[in-house]
Coordinates of C-alpha atoms in Angstrom, one line a residue:
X1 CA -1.2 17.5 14.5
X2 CA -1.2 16.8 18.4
X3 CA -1.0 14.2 20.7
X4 CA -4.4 13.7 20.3
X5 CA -4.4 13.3 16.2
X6 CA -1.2 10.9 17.0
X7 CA -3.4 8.8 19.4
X8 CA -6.1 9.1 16.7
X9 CA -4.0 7.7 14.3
X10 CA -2.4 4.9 16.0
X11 CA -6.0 3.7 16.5
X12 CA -7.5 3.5 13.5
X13 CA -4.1 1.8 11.6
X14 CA -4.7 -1.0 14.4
X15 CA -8.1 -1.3 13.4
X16 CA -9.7 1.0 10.6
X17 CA -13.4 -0.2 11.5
X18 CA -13.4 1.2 15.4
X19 CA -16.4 3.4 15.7
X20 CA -16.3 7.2 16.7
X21 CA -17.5 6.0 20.0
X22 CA -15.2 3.5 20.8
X23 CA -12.5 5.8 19.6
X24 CA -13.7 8.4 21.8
X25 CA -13.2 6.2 24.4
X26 CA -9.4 5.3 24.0
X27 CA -8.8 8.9 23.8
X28 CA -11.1 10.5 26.1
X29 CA -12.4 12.7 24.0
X30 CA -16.5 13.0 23.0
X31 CA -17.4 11.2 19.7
X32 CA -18.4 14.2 18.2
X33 CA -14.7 16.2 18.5
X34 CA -13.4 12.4 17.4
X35 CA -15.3 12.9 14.0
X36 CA -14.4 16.0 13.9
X37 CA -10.6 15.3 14.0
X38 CA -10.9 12.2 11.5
X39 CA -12.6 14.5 8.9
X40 CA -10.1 17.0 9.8
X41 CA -7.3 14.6 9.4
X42 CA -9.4 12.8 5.8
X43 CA -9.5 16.6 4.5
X44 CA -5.4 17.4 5.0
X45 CA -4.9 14.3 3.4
X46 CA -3.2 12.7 6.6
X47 CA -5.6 9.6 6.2
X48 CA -6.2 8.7 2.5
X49 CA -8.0 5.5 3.4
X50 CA -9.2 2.6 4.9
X51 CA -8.3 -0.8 4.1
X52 CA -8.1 -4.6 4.6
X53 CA -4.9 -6.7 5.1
X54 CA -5.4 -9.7 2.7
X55 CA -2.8 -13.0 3.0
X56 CA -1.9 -13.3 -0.3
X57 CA -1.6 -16.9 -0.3
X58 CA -5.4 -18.0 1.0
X59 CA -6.1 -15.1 -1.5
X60 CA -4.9 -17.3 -4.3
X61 CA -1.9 -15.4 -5.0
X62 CA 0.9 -17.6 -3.5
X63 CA 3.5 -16.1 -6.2
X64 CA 4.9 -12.4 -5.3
X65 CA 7.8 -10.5 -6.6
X66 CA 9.0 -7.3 -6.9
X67 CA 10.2 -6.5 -10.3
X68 CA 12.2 -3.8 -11.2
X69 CA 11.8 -2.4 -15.0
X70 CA 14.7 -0.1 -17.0
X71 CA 12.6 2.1 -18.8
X72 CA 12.9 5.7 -20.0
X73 CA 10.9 8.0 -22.4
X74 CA 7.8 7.4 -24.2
X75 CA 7.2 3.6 -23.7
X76 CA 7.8 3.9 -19.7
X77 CA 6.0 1.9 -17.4
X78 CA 5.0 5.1 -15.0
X79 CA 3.5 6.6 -18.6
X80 CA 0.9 4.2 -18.8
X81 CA -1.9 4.4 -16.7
X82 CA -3.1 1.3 -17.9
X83 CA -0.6 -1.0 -15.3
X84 CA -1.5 0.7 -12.6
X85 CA -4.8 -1.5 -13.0
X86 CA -3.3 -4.5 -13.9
X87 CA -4.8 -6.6 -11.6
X88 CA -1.2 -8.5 -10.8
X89 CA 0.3 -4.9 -9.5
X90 CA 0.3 -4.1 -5.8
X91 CA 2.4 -1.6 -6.0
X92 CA 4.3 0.7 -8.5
X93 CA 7.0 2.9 -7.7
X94 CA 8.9 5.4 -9.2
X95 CA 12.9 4.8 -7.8
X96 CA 16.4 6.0 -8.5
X97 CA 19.4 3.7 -9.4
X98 CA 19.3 1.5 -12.6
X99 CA 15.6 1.0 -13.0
X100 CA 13.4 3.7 -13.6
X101 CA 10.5 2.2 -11.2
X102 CA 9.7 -1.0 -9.0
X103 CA 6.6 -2.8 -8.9
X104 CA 5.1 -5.7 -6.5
X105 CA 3.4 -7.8 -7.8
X106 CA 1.3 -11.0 -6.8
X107 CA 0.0 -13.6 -8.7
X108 CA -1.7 -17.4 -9.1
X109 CA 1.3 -19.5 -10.4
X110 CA 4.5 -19.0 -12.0
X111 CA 2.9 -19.6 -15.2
X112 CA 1.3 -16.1 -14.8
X113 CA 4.1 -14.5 -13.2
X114 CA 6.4 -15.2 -16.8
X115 CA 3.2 -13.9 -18.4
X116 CA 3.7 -10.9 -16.6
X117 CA 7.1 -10.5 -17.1
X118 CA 6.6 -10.9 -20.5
X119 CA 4.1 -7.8 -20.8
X120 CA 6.5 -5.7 -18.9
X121 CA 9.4 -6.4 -21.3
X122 CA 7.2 -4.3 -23.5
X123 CA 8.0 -1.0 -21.6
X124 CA 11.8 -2.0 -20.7
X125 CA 13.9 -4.6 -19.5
X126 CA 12.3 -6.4 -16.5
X127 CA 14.3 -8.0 -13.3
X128 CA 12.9 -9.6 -11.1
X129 CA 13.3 -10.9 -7.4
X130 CA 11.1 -13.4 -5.7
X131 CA 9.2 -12.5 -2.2
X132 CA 9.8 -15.7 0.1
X133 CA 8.6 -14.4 2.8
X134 CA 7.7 -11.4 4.8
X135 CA 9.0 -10.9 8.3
X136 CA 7.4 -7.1 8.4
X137 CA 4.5 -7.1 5.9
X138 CA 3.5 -4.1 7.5
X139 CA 3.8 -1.4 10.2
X140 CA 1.8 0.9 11.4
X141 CA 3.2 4.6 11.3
X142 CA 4.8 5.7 14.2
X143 CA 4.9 9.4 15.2
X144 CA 8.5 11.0 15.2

C-alpha cells in the first residue's frame, strides 16, 4: 500500500458512495487507475465493505449494551452460528480475561434487552453493562 491507496482509503471511510470519478479527483489520479486500486484493495481484503452509519435510537433501538458471556466448551456462544444472526447482536467478539467473548447489542426496550439476556444465559453466565452514550461511535482508520 502507498500513499496513494492511503489517500484512497481515507476517502471512501468519509464517504463510501463517492464515485471513481470524484475520487479520481481528490487524488489526481484517472478514474480508471482509481478502479483499479479499489479492486485491488477489495481483492487483498484491505476493504471488506461498504456500509451505512445508522443512529440507533431514530432506528428504534434506543437500548444498547455490551454484554460479556463466561462460556467455554460445547455450549459456547462463538460455537453457534446461529447468534451471530440474532438480529439484537452488532457485534460479537472473541476476548481474553474472564469472559470468553463480548457482544453489543441494541435493542427496542428493556423488556427485550432481559429477553436477551435471558437467551444468552443459555450458553454461559451473561454480564452486562449499559451504553449511555457514545463520545467516538466511530473513527475512520488512520494510516500508521
Amino acid at each position: 500500500m502507498d500513499a496513494v491507496d492511503r489517500r484512497l482509503l481515507a476517502e471512501l471511510q468519509q464517504d463510501a458512495r463517492l464515485s471513481f470519478n470524484e475520487l479520481s479527483r481528490r487524488v489526481n489520479l484517472s478514474s480508471p487507475a482509481v478502479a483499479e486500486r479499489v479492486r485491488r484493495l477489495e481483492a487483498a481484503g484491505v476493504l471488506t465493505g461498504y456500509h451505512a452509519r445508522i443512529d440507533l435510537v431514530r432506528a428504534g433501538r434506543p437500548v444498547s449494551a455490551l454484554v460479556q458471556v463466561q462460556c467455554y466448551g460445547p455450549r459456547c456462544v462463538l460455537r453457534d452460528p446461529a447468534v451471530a444472526d440474532w438480529p439484537e447482536v452488532l457485534q460479537l467478539h472473541r476476548v481474553t480475561g474472564d469472559a470468553c467473548c463480548v457482544l453489543m447489542v441494541a435493542v427496542a426496550s428493556m423488556a427485550e434487552f432481559e429477553a436477551l439476556i435471558d437467551r444468552l444465559s443459555e450458553y454461559g453466565q451473561p454480564a452486562s453493562t449499559m451504553i449511555l452514550s457514545s463520545p467516538v461511535q466511530w473513527r475512520p482508520v488512520q494510516p500508521y
